[in-house]
Tab-separated table of C-alpha atoms in Angstrom:
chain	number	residue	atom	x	y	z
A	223	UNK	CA	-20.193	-11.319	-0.547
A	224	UNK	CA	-20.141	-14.621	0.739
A	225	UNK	CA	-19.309	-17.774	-1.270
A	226	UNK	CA	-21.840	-16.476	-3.352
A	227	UNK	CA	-23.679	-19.585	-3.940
A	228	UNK	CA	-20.827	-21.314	-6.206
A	229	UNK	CA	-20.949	-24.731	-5.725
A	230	UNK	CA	-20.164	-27.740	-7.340
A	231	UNK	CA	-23.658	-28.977	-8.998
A	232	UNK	CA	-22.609	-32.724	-8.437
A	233	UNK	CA	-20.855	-32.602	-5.270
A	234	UNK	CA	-22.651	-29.818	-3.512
A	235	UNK	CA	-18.759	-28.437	-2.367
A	236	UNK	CA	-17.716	-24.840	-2.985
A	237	UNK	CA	-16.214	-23.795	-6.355
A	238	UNK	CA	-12.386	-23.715	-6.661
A	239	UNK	CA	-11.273	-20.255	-5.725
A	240	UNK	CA	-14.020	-19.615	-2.946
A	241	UNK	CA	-13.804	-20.303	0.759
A	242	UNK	CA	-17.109	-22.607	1.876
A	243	UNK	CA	-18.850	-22.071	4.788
A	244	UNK	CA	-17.197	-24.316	7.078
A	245	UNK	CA	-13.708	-22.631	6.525
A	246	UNK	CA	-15.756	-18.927	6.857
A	247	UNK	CA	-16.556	-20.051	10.234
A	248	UNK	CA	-12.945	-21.204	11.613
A	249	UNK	CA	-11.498	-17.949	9.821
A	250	UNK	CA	-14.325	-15.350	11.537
A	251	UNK	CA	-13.687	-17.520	15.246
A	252	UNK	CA	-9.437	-17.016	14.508
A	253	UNK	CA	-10.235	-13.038	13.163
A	254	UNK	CA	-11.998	-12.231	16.542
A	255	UNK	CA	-8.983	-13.455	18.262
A	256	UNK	CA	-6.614	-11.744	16.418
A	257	UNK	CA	-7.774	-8.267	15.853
A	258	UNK	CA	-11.024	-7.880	18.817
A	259	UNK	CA	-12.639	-4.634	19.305
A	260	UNK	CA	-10.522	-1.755	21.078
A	261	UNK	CA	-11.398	1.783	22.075
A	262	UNK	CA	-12.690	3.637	18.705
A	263	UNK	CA	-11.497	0.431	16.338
A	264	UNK	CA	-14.121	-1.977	15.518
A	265	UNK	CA	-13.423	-5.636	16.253
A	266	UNK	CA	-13.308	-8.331	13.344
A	267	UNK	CA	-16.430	-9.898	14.781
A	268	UNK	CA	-18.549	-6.376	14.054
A	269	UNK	CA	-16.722	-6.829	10.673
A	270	UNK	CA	-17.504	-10.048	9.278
A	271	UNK	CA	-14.001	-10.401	8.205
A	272	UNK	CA	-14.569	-13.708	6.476
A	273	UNK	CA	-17.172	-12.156	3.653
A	274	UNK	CA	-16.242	-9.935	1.337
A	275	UNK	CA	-13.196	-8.391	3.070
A	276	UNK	CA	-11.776	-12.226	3.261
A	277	UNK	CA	-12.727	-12.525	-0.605
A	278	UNK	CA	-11.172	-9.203	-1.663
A	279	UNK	CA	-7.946	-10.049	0.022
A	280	UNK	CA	-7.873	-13.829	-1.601
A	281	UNK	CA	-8.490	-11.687	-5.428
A	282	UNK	CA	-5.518	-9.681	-4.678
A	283	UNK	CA	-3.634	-12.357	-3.855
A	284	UNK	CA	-4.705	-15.750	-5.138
A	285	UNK	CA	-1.383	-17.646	-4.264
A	286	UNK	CA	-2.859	-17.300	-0.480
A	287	UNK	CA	-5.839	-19.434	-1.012
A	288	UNK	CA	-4.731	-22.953	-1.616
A	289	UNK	CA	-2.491	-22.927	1.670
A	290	UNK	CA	-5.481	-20.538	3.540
A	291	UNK	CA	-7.645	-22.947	2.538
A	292	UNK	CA	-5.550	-25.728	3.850
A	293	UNK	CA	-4.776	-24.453	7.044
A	294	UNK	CA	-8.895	-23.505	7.932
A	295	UNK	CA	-9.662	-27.099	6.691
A	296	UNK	CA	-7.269	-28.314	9.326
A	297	UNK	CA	-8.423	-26.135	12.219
A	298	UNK	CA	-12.105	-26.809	11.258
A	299	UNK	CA	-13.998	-27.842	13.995
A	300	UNK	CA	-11.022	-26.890	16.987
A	301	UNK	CA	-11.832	-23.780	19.331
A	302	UNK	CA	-10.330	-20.391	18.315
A	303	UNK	CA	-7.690	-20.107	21.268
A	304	UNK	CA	-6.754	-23.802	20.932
A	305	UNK	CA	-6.215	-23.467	17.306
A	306	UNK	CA	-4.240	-20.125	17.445
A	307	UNK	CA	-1.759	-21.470	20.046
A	308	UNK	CA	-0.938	-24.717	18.098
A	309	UNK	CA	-0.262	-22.820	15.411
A	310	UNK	CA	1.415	-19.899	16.855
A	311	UNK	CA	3.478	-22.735	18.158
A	312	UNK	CA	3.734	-25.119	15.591
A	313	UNK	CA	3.243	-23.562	12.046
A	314	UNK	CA	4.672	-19.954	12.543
A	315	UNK	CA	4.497	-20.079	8.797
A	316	UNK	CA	0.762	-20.330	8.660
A	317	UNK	CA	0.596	-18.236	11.562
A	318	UNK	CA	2.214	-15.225	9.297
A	319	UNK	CA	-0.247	-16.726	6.089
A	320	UNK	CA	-3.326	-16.065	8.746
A	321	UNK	CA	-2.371	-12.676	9.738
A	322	UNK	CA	-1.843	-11.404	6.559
A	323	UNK	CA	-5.092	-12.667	5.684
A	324	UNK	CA	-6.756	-11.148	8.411
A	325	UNK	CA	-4.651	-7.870	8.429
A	326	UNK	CA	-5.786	-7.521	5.002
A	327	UNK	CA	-9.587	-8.007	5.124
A	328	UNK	CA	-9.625	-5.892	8.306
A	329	UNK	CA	-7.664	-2.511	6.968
A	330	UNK	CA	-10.240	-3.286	3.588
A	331	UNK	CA	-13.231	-1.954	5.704
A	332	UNK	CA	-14.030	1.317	5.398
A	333	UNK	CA	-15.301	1.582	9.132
A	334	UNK	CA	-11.640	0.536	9.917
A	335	UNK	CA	-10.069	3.133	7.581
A	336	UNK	CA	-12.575	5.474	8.968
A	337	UNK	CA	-11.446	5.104	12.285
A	338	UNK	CA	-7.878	5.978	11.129
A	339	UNK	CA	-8.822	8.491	9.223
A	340	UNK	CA	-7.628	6.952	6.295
A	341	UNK	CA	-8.774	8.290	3.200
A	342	UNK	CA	-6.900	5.418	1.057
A	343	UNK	CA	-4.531	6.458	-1.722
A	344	UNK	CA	-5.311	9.479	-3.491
A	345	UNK	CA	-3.736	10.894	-6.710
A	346	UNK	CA	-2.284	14.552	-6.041
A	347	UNK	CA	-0.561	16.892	-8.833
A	348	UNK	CA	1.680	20.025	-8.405
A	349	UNK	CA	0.231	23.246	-8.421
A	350	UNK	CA	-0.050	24.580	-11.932
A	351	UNK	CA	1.337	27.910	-11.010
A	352	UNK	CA	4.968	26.202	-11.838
A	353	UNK	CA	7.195	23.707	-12.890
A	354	UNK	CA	7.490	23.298	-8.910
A	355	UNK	CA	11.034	23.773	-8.683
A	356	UNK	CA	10.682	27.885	-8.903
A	357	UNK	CA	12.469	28.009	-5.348
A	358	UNK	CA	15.667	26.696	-6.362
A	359	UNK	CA	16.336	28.782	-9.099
A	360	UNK	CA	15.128	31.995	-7.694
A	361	UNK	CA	18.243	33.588	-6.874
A	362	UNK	CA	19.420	32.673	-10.322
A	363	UNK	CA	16.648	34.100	-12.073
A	364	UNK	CA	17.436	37.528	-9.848
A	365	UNK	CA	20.852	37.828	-11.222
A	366	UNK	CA	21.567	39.722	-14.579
A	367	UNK	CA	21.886	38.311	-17.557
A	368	UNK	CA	25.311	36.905	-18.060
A	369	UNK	CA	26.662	35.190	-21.097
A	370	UNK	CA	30.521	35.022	-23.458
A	371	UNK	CA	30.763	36.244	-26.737
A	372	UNK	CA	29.855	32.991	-28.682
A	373	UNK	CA	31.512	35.337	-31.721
A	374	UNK	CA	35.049	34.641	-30.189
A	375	UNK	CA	37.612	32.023	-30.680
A	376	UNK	CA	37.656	30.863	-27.390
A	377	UNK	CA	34.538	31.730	-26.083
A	378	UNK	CA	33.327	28.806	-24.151
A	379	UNK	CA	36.953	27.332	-23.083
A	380	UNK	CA	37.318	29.351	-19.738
A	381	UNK	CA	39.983	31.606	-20.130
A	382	UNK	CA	39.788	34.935	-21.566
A	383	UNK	CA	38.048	35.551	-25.042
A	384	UNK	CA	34.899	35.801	-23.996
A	385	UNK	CA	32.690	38.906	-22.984
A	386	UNK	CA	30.053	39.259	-19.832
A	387	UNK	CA	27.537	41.120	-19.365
A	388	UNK	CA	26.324	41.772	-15.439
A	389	UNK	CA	23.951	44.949	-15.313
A	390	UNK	CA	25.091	48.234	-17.126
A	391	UNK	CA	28.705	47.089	-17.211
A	392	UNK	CA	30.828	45.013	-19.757
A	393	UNK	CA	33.436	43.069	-18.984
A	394	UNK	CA	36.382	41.865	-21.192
A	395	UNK	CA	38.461	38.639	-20.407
């Protein structure tokens, strides 16, 4: 997914919300930079970061666009390196907006997650077999039955009154 076509039928300019073409192109040259190809992970050049993986991030989190926007308008038209290092070393604010964009769209691809073996997030339940808390209580569930006289006065105060029960035997207290 692209820009999808939305323009502006007078001015010819991308719709609100959507990156245009120009700022796609600064964003793909800064992606390459920051996350290239390495051993079994696929670069954001193989990617193309600034599509749909770009787009999803920006619908997740619309309060990045306006500044995104912004800051690729700004670089437009300055090489990748050149661009990275001025802002690395003059906006490390944008420089944490850009990563986060880029992070974003790149862990988005499944041929990234695949390489992790990430499966995303997956809903698991407890075994029905229990209430999953069956080891905890075992050894009280092994003892015999043992209870007061509910009958008596002072069954249930502590001391003496009461009657327990722990196998065959009875005991008085």
């Amino acid at each position: 997914m692209t820009d999808g076509g939305k323009k502006n039928t007078q001015t010819g300019e991308p719709a609100p919300g959507v990156l245009g073409p120009s700022q796609r192109a600064t964003l793909a040259g800064l992606a390459a930079l920051i996350a290239p190809a390495h051993s079994a992970m696929p670069g954001a050049d193989e990617l193309a970061l600034s599509g749909a993986p770009t787009d999803a991030v920006l619908a997740a989190r619309p309060d990045l666009l306006a500044p995104l926007s912004r800051l690729l308008e700004k670089l437009a038209g300055t090489a990748p390196e050149a661009a990275l290092e001025r802002i690395e070393a003059e906006q490390p604010g944008e420089l944490t907006l850009l990563m986060q964009v880029v992070a974003g769209a790149y862990y988005l691809d499944r041929r990234v997650q695949a390489a992790l073996a990430y499966n995303g997030q997956q809903a698991l339940s407890l075994p029905r077999d229990g209430f999953g808390a069956e080891e905890l209580v075992m050894e009280m569930m092994e003892r015999p039955a043992m209870y007061r006289d509910a009958g008596s006065s002072d069954a249930g105060h502590g001391a003496g009154g009461g009657t327990r029960v722990e196998g065959d035997e009875t005991w008085r207290d």
